[in-house]
Amino acid sequence: MNNIVAIAQKELKSYFASPIAYIVIGFSAILFGWFFINLLYYFDRMAMQAAGGMGGPQAVNVNETLIAPLFMNVSVILLFTLPLITMRTYSEEKRSGTIELLLTSPLTDAQIVLGKFFGCLILYAAMLGVTVVHMGILFAFGNPEWRPVLTGYLGLLLMGGCFLSMGLFISSLTKNQIVAGMITFAVFLMFWVINWISSFTSPTTQAVLNYLSITEHLNDFTRGVLDTKHLVYYVSFIAFSLFLTVRSVDSERWRG
Amino acid sequence: MIEVQHLTKRYGPTTAVNDISFTVEKGEVLGFLGPNGAGKTTTMRVLTGYMPATEGKAIVAGYDVFEQPLEAKRRTGYLPETPPLYPEMTVRDYLMFVSRIKGVPRADRKSRVQDVMERTRVADMAERHCGKLSKGYRQRVGLAQAIIHNPEVLILDEPTAGLDPKQIIETRRLIKELGGDHTIILSTHILPEVSQTCQRVVIINKGHVVAVDTPDNLTARLRGSETMYMQIEAPSSANVKGALESIPGVSSVSVPDMRGPIATFEVNSGAGQDVRRQLASAVVSSGWGLLELRPLRMSLEEIFLHLTTEDTAQQPVVEEAVHE
Ligand SMILES: Nc1ncnc2c1ncn2[C@@H]1O[C@H](COP(=O)(O)OP(=O)(O)OP(=O)(O)O)[C@@H](O)[C@H]1O
Ligand SMILES: [Mg+2]
């Protein structure tokens, strides 16, 4: 456990010693702010229409019209920022030879992988932390429900965990962090658009594709629904990717 | 303390290390010598548990590195060929991190770090980022990192590469100091280093062990014959040559320098035959002046070249050396 913490701390320190942490946090803050303002205008229009509409006053739900779509939009931000977080994790250690230090220290491969994963996850949580400010504004001027906001954050954390664990695995395959970053981006994009394709296919394929789509599972979280089906999906996705990473580090040893 | 048995490592089709065996006793400093690409780094990587061997067995500090890697790693310090530094960390932070993952108890870390920084002469760079260190300082921080948990076994891949002459001397002194209570394997291309710091040498070439011995024995025996270097003052060097050749035990005499009245001779005799007395009395009884008589030993450089160059007969040496 101490070893996992040691690795995670080391990862975090190096993120904040390099521009990556600031770029990632800054970029996501700007994008999130942009989505926030746009959805706020949209929400405002909807609320006005509802208030002046023919059908009489009908309250527009802040959670459904503003917060849920906002959470869904975060997946776009992740698409661009998370590869930046994971691309260097293994590639850079391999390129600079520091992997020799880690692999000859009394650490298990799983401890190293978990340490790196939690390092990434904490940076990602810091990135999400910025958005708490926007939520604070909504709570200050309106009265959204708590529950969908909390489950939404949990969903985002888990979804990000999936992307991060996948990115970690891809980084363990190459010495070149740029290559790792680009492949990661491409793979993320694939998982992201998978449910677009699904609408053109037969119902069964559609169900399978929707199930595979990482973003599709976020829907219920943003609506305040905690479904074990989605939890199991995310957690097993993360566990499987981390397992693959451990295998990849191990097989790399055999190949030399 | 370290036992290597029939170790083989292949990278795909290339065999980097081919069936090598050797042992290192506790407290011994073993030099690992070989030309580029001989397989030194590969062997060290197997011993430190960085990569598994294709075949064979390695026992370090009483633990099989493949069966109980964590136990073996806990007792091993390793300086890789490129010091494994994180550029964005300061030297002190870096050493604190290493001490932590090597299992140094929390309470001891600060003092251990300070101690190794002083021993390896990097204390003045403690707050400098590792990425901004010169090559020599990187090497020293690498060494500091290797000894931070006071391991029983130290494996150093070219520890003096990139150091200035003064620092080379200091590092060798440090290594000697560490030998005794640590068991050390170091690799190098610098031959005098071996005779200065190591009690025993393993010479490898193309993945094979070609010799294992003490530096002194290697220099003495590897010629396969003894050679005496003589300087003699005599009217005719041809006469001297004839006289020397007629001494029993002498196999051949060459005269590299025969200008003037003083000529130099190299007298070869069979291995283990000491003909110095006969040579001296032959010269003196003929009334010539014996100016110099000394055994001519092959320098380590010569041995190294001899053993690692293709067209030399290295077979007998292998036999002799490995069967010890
Ligand atoms: N990762 C690798 N993949 C494939 N071949 C390798 C790899 N590492 C080393 N080799 C090969 O294995 C052989 C031994 O290399 P090694 O690095 O052990 O030599 P060395 O004795 O340390 O040489 P040097 O004195 O140059 O450091 C070489 O032929 C090298 O090309
Ligand atoms: Mg080498």
Coordinates of C-alpha atoms in Angstrom, one line a residue, chain A residues 2-3 5-7 9-11 13-15 17-18 88 92-93 96-109 111 116 250 252-256, chain B residues 9-12 45 48-54 70 73-74 76 78 80-89 93-94 97-98 100-103 106 109 145:
Chain A
N2 CA 2.8 2.4 1.0
N3 CA 4.4 1.5 -2.3
V5 CA 1.1 5.7 -2.5
A6 CA 4.8 6.4 -3.1
I7 CA 4.4 5.8 -6.9
Q9 CA 2.8 10.8 -5.2
K10 CA 5.8 10.6 -7.5
E11 CA 3.5 10.7 -10.6
K13 CA 4.6 15.6 -8.4
S14 CA 6.0 15.1 -11.8
Y15 CA 2.7 16.3 -13.4
A17 CA 6.5 20.0 -12.0
S18 CA 5.8 19.9 -15.8
R88 CA 3.9 9.7 -20.6
E92 CA 8.6 8.2 -20.6
E93 CA 9.9 5.8 -18.0
S96 CA 14.6 7.6 -20.0
G97 CA 15.5 4.3 -18.4
T98 CA 13.9 5.0 -15.1
I99 CA 11.7 1.9 -15.6
E100 CA 14.9 0.1 -14.7
L101 CA 14.7 1.6 -11.2
L102 CA 11.1 0.7 -10.7
L103 CA 11.4 -2.9 -12.0
T104 CA 14.5 -3.6 -10.0
S105 CA 13.0 -2.2 -6.8
P106 CA 11.1 -4.5 -4.4
L107 CA 7.7 -3.5 -6.0
T108 CA 5.2 -5.7 -7.7
D109 CA 4.1 -4.9 -11.2
Q111 CA 1.8 -1.9 -7.3
K116 CA 0.4 5.2 -11.7
D250 CA 5.5 -8.4 -17.7
E252 CA 7.9 -6.6 -22.1
R253 CA 10.4 -8.0 -19.6
W254 CA 10.5 -11.3 -21.4
R255 CA 11.1 -9.6 -24.8
G256 CA 13.7 -7.3 -23.2
Chain B
K9 CA 19.4 -14.9 -22.4
R10 CA 18.1 -14.5 -25.9
Y11 CA 16.5 -11.5 -27.5
G12 CA 14.5 -13.1 -30.2
R45 CA 19.8 -7.0 -15.8
T48 CA 18.8 -7.5 -10.7
G49 CA 15.5 -9.1 -11.8
Y50 CA 14.9 -6.5 -14.5
M51 CA 14.4 -9.3 -17.0
P52 CA 14.1 -13.0 -16.7
A53 CA 16.7 -15.3 -18.2
T54 CA 15.8 -17.6 -21.1
L70 CA 11.1 -9.2 -4.1
K73 CA 15.6 -7.1 -5.0
R74 CA 15.3 -5.9 -1.4
T76 CA 20.3 -5.6 -4.2
Y78 CA 21.7 -1.5 -9.0
P80 CA 22.1 0.8 -14.5
E81 CA 24.1 1.8 -17.6
T82 CA 22.1 5.1 -17.7
P83 CA 21.4 6.4 -14.2
P84 CA 17.7 6.2 -13.8
L85 CA 16.9 9.8 -12.7
Y86 CA 13.7 11.7 -12.9
P87 CA 14.7 15.1 -14.4
E88 CA 12.0 17.1 -12.6
M89 CA 12.9 15.9 -9.2
D93 CA 13.6 14.4 -3.4
Y94 CA 14.7 11.7 -5.8
F97 CA 11.7 8.6 -3.3
V98 CA 14.1 5.8 -4.0
R100 CA 11.0 4.8 0.1
I101 CA 10.4 2.3 -2.7
K102 CA 13.5 0.4 -1.6
G103 CA 11.9 -0.1 1.8
R106 CA 10.5 6.3 7.3
R109 CA 15.2 8.1 5.3
Q145 CA 20.6 5.6 -5.4

